[in-house]
mmCIF file of C-alpha atoms in Angstrom:
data_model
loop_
_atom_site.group_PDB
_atom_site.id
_atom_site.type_symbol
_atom_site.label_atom_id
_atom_site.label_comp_id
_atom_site.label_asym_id
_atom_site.label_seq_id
_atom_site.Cartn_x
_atom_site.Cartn_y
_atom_site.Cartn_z
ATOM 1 C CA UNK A 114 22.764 -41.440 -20.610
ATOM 2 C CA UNK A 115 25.304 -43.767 -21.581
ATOM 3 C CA UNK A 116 26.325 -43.779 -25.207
ATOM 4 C CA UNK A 117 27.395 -47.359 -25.369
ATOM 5 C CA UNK A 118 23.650 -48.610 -23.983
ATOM 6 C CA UNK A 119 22.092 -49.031 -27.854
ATOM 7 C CA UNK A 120 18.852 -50.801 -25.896
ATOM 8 C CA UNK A 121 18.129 -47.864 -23.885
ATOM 9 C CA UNK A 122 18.828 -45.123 -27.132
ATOM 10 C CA UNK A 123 16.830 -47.348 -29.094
ATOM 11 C CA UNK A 124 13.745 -47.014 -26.599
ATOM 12 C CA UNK A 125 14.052 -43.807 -26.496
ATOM 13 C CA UNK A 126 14.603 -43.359 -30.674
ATOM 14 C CA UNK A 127 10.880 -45.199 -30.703
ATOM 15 C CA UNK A 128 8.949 -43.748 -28.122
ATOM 16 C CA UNK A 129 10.372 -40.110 -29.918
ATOM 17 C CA UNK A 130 8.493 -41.767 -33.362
ATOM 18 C CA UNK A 131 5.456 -42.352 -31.208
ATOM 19 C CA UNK A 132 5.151 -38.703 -29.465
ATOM 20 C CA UNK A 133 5.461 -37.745 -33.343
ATOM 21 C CA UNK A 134 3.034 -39.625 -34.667
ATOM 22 C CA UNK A 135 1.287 -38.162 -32.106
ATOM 23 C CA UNK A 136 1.289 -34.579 -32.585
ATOM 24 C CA UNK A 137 0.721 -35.173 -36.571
ATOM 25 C CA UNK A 138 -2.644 -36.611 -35.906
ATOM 26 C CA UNK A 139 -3.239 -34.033 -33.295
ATOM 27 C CA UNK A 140 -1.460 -31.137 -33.097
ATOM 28 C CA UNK A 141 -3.359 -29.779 -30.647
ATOM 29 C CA UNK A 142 -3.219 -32.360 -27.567
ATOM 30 C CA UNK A 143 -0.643 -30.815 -25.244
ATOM 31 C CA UNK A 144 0.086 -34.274 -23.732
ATOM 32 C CA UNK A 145 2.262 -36.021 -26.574
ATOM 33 C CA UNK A 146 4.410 -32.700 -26.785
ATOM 34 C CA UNK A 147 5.436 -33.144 -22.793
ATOM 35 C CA UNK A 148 6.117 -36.780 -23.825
ATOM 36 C CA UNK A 149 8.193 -35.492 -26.371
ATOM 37 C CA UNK A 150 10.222 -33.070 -24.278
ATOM 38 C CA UNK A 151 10.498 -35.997 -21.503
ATOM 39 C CA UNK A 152 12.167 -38.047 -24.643
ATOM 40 C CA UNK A 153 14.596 -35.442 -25.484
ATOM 41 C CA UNK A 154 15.509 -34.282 -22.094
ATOM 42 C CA UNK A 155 18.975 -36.540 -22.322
ATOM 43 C CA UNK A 156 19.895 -35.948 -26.152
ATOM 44 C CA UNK A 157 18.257 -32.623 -26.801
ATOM 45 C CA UNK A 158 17.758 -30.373 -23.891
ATOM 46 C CA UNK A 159 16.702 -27.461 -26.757
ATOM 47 C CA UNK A 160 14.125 -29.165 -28.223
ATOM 48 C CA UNK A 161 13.274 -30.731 -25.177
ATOM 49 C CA UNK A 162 12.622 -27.044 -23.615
ATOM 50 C CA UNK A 163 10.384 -26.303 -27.151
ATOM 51 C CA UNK A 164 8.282 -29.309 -26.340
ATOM 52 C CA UNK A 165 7.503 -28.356 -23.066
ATOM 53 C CA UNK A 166 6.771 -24.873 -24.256
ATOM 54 C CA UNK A 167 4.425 -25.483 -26.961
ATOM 55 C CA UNK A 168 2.597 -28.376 -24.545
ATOM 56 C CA UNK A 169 1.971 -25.069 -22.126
ATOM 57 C CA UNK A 170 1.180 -23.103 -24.641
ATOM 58 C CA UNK A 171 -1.966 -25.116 -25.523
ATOM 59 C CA UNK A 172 -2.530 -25.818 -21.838
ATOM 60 C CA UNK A 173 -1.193 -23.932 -19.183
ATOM 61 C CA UNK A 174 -2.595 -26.066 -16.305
ATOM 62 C CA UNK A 175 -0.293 -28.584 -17.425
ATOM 63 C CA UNK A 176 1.266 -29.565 -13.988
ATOM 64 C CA UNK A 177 3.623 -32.234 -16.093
ATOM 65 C CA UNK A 178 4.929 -29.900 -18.615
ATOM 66 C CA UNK A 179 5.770 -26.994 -15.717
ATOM 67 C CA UNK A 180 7.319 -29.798 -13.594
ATOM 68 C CA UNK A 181 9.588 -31.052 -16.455
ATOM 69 C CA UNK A 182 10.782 -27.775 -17.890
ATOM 70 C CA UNK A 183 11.558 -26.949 -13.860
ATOM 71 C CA UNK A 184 13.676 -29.766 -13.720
ATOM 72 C CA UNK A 185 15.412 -29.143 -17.353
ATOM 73 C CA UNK A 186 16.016 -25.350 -16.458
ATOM 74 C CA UNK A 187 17.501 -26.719 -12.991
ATOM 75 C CA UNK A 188 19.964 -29.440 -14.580
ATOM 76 C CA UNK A 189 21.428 -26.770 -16.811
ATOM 77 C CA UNK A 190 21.792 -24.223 -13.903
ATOM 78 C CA UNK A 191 19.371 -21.984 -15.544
ATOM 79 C CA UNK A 192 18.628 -21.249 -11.605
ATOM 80 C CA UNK A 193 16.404 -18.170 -11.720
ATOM 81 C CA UNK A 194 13.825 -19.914 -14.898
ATOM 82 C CA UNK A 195 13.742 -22.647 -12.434
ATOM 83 C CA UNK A 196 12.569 -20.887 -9.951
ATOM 84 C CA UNK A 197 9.962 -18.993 -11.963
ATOM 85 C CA UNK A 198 8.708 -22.283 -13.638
ATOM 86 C CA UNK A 199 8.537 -24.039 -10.289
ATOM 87 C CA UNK A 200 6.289 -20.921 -8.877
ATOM 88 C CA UNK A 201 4.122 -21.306 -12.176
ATOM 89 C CA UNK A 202 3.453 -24.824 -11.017
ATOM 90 C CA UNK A 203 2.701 -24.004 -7.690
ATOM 91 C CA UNK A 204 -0.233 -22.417 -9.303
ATOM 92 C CA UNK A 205 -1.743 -25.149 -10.995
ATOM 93 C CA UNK A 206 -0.895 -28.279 -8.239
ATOM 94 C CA UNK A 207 0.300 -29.548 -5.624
ATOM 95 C CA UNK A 208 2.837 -32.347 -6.453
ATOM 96 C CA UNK A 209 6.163 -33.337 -5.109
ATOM 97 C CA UNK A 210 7.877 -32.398 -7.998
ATOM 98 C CA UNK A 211 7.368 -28.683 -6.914
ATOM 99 C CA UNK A 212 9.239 -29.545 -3.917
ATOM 100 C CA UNK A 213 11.647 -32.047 -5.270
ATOM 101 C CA UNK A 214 12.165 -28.963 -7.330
ATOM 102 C CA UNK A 215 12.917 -26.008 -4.815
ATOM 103 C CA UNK A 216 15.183 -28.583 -2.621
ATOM 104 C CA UNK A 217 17.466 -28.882 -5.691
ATOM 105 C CA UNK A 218 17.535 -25.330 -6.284
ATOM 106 C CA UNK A 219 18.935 -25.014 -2.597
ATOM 107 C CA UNK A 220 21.194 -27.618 -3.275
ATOM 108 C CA UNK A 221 22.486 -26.034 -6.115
ATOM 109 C CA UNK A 222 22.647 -22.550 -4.000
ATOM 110 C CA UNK A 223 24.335 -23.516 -1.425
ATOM 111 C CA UNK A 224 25.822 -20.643 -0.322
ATOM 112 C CA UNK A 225 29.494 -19.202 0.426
ATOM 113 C CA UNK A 226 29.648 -20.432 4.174
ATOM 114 C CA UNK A 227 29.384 -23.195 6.538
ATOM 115 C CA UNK A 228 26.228 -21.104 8.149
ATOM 116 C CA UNK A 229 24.786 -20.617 4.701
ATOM 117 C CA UNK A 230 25.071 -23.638 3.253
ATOM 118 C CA UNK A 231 23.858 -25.644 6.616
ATOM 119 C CA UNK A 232 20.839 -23.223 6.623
ATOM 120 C CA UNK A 233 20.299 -24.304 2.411
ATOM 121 C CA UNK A 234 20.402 -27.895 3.378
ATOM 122 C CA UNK A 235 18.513 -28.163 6.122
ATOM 123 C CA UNK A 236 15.791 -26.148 4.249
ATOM 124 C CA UNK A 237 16.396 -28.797 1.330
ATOM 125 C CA UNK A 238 15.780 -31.586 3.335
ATOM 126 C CA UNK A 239 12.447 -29.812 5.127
ATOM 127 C CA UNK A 240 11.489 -29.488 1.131
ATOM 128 C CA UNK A 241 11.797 -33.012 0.386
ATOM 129 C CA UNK A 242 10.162 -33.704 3.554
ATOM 130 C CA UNK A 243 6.645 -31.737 2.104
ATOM 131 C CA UNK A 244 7.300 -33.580 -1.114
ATOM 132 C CA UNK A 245 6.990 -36.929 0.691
ATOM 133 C CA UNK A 246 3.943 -35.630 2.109
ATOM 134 C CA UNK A 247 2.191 -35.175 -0.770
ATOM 135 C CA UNK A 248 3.473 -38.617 -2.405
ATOM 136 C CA UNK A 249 6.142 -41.328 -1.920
ATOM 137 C CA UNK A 250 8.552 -40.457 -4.472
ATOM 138 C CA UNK A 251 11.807 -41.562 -5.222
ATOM 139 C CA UNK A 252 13.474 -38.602 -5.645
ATOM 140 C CA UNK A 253 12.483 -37.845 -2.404
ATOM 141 C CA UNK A 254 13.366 -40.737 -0.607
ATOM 142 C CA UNK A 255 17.169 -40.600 -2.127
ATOM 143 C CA UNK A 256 17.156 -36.403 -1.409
ATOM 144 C CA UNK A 257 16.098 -36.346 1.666
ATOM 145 C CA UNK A 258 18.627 -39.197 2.592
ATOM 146 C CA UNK A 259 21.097 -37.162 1.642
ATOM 147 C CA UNK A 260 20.449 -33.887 3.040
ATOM 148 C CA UNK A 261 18.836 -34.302 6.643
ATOM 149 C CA UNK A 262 21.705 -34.976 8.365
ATOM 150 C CA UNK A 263 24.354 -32.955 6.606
ATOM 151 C CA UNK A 264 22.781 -30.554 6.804
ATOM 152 C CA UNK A 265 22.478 -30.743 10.773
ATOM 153 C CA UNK A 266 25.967 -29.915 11.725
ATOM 154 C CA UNK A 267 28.695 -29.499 8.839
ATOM 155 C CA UNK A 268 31.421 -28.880 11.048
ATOM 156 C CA UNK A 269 32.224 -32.401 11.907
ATOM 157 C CA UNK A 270 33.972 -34.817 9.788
ATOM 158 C CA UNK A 271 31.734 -37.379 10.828
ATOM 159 C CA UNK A 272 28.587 -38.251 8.957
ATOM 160 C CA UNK A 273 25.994 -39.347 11.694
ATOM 161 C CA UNK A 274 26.021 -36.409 13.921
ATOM 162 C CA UNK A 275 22.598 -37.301 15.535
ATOM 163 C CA UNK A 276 21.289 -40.216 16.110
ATOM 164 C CA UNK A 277 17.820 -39.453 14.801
ATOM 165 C CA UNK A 278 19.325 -37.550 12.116
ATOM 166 C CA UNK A 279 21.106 -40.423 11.227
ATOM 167 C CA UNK A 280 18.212 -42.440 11.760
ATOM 168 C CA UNK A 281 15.977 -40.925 9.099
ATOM 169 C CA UNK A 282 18.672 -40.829 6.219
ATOM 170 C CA UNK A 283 19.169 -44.494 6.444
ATOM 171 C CA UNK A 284 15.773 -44.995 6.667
ATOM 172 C CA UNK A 285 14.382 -42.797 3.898
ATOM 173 C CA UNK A 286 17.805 -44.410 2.011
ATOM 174 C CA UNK A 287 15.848 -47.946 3.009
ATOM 175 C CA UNK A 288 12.798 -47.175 1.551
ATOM 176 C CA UNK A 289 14.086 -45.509 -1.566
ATOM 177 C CA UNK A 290 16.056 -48.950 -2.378
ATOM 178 C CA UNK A 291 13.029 -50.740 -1.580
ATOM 179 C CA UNK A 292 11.038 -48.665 -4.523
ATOM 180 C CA UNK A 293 13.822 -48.542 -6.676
ATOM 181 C CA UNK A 294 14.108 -52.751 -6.257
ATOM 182 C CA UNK A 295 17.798 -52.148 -5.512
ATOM 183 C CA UNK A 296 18.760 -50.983 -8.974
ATOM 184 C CA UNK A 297 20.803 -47.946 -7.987
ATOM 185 C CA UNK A 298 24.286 -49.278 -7.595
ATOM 186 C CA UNK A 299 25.509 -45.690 -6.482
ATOM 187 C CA UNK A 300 22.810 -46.090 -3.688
ATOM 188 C CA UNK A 301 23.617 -49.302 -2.281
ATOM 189 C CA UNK A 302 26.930 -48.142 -1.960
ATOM 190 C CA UNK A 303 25.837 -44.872 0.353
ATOM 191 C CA UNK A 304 24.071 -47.259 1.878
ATOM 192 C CA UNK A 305 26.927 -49.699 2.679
ATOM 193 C CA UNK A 306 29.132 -45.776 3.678
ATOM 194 C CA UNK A 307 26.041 -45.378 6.009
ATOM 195 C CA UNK A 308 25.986 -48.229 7.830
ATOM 196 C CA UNK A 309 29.893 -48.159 8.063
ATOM 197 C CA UNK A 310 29.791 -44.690 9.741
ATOM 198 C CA UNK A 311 27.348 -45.734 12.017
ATOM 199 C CA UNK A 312 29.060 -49.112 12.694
ATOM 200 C CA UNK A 313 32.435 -47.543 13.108
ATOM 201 C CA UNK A 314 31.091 -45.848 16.570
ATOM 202 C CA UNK A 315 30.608 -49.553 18.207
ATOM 203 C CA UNK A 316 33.445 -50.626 16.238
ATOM 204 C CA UNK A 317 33.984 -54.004 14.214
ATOM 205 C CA UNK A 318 30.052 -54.787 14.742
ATOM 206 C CA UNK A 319 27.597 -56.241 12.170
ATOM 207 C CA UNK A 320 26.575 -53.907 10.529
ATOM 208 C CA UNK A 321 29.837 -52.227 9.861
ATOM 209 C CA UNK A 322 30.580 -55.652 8.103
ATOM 210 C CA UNK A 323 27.259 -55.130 6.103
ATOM 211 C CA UNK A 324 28.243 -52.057 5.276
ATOM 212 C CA UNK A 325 31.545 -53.053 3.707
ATOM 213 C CA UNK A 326 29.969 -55.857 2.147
ATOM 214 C CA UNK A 327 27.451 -54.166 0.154
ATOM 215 C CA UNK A 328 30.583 -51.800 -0.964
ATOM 216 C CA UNK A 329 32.375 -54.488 -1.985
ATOM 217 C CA UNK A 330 29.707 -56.003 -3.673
ATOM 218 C CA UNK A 331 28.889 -52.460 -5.536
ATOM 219 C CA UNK A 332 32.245 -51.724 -6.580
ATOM 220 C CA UNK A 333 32.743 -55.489 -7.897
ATOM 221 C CA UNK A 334 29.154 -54.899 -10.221
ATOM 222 C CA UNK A 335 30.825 -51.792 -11.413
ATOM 223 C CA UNK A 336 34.076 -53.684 -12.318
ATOM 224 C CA UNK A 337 32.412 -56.006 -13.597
ATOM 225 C CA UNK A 338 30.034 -53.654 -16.056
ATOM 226 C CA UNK A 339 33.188 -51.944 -17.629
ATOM 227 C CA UNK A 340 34.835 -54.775 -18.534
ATOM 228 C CA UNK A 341 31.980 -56.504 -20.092
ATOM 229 C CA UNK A 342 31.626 -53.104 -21.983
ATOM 230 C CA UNK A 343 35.666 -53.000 -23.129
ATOM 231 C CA UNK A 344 35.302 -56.281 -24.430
ATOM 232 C CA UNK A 345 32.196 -55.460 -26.776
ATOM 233 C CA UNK A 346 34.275 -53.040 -28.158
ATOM 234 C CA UNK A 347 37.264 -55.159 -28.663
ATOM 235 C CA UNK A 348 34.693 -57.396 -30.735
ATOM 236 C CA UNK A 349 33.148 -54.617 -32.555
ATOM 237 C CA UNK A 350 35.019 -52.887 -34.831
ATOM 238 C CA UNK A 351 32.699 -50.042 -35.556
ATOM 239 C CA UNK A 352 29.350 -49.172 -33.588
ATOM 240 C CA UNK A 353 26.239 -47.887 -35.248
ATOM 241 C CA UNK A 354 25.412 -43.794 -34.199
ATOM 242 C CA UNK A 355 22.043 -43.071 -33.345
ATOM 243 C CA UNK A 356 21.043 -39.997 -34.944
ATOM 244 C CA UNK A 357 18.513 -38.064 -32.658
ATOM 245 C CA UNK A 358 18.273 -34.799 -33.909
ATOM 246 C CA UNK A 359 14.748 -34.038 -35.078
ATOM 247 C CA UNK A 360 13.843 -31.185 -37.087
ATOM 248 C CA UNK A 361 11.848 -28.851 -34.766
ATOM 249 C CA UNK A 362 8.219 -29.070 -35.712
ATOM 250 C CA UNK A 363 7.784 -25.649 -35.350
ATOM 251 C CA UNK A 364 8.578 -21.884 -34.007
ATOM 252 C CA UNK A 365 10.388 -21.794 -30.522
ATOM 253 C CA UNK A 366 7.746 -20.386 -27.934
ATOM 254 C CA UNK A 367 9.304 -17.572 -25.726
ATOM 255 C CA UNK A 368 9.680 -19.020 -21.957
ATOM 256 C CA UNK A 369 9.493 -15.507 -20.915
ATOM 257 C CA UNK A 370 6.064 -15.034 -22.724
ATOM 258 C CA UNK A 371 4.677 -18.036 -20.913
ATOM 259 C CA UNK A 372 5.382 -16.779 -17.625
ATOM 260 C CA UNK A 373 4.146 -14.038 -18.410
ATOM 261 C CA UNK A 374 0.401 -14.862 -19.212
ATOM 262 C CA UNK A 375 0.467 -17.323 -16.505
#
């Protein structure tokens, strides 16, 4: 989350207000407690993790809340509550995020050898693969980009080391840019690194001049972003502080105890 982005803070300061008007009219309704936690995830991973909890603990068939405190455990490297939460949710649906969610835990496991960590990512990718199965989702898309073919052959220095490999991370990379309307600039520019590798073995072609063109223009955005932001703060003498620490609306539920009944 970027500190200097006051629009984006301030979205998320109201929509916190919301989830808490919310819960004071009903206390009970699991759903504005997830939407709490989803709120918090960024400022106040803590509170976020009570949200979650207390949205499970008045309904455990929440597939949302499981999903969400999955991901939060996972962020934080809390690896083996992870993997507990994302079994809990295997129990109540089946939604991408439980695979989204077991190819990042293999990601973040990779291993201590070449063999071991080729086996994790190819075992990633064939996670994001069931994940797209179920639905279309981003995550996905950008994962499984990523992992299918590095995690085909790790000993050479070169990225594409099959063609169909190759093939179905630039396409899934496509596709994710396509959902994503182009917004990711870090994308594009894996993108433009993609097409380069796979340019540079029919040398100066098209799209190797795509590729360094979409670089280019990447890098230039990026420029471009940080001095707009260095001059703000040449104009502003002091910035306004957000305060987003909320007083927790009530006793932190036990993760363990969860699991546990579940």
């Amino acid at each position: 989350l970027p500190r200097r982005d006051k629009e984006l803070k301030n979205t998320l300061v109201q929509s916190m207000q919301y989830f808490l008007k919310a819960i004071d009219l009903d206390e009970a309704d699991p759903r504005p407690w997830c939407g709490l936690g989803c709120a918090l995830c960024s400022t106040d991973p803590l509170l976020a993790q009570h949200a979650f909890c207390r949205s499970l603990q008045l309904d455990k068939s929440s597939a949302h809340a499981w999903a969400n405190l999955g991901l939060l455990y996972a962020e934080f490297t809390r690896l083996d509550s992870s993997e507990e939460t994302i079994d809990a949710l295997t129990q109540v649906a089946d939604t991408p995020i439980m695979w989204i969610g077991r190819a990042l835990l293999l990601e973040k496991t990779l291993g201590n050898d070449d063999s071991e960590m080729e086996d994790n990512l190819r075992r990633a990718a064939d996670a994001y693969r069931a994940a797209l199965q179920v639905a279309r989702h981003p995550a996905a898309l950008l994962g499984l980009s990523c992992t299918s073919c590095r995690g085909h052959n790790l000993q050479s220095s070169h990225y594409f080391d099959s063609d169909d490999f190759g093939k179905e991370s630039q396409i899934n990379l496509s596709l994710y840019l396509d959902v994503t309307s182009g917004s990711d600039i870090g994308a594009n520019i894996l993108g433009g690194v993609m097409m380069i590798n796979a340019g540079d073995q029919l040398l100066q072609n098209e799209e190797y001049k795509l590729g360094c063109d979409i670089i280019r223009a990447g890098t230039d955005d990026i420029v471009q972003s940080c001095k707009r932001e260095e001059q703000k703060t040449k104009e502003c003498s002091t910035t306004d502080t957000l305060d987003y620490q909320t007083q927790s609306p009530g006793i932190f539920i036990e993760y363990n105890s969860l699991i546990k009944e579940t």
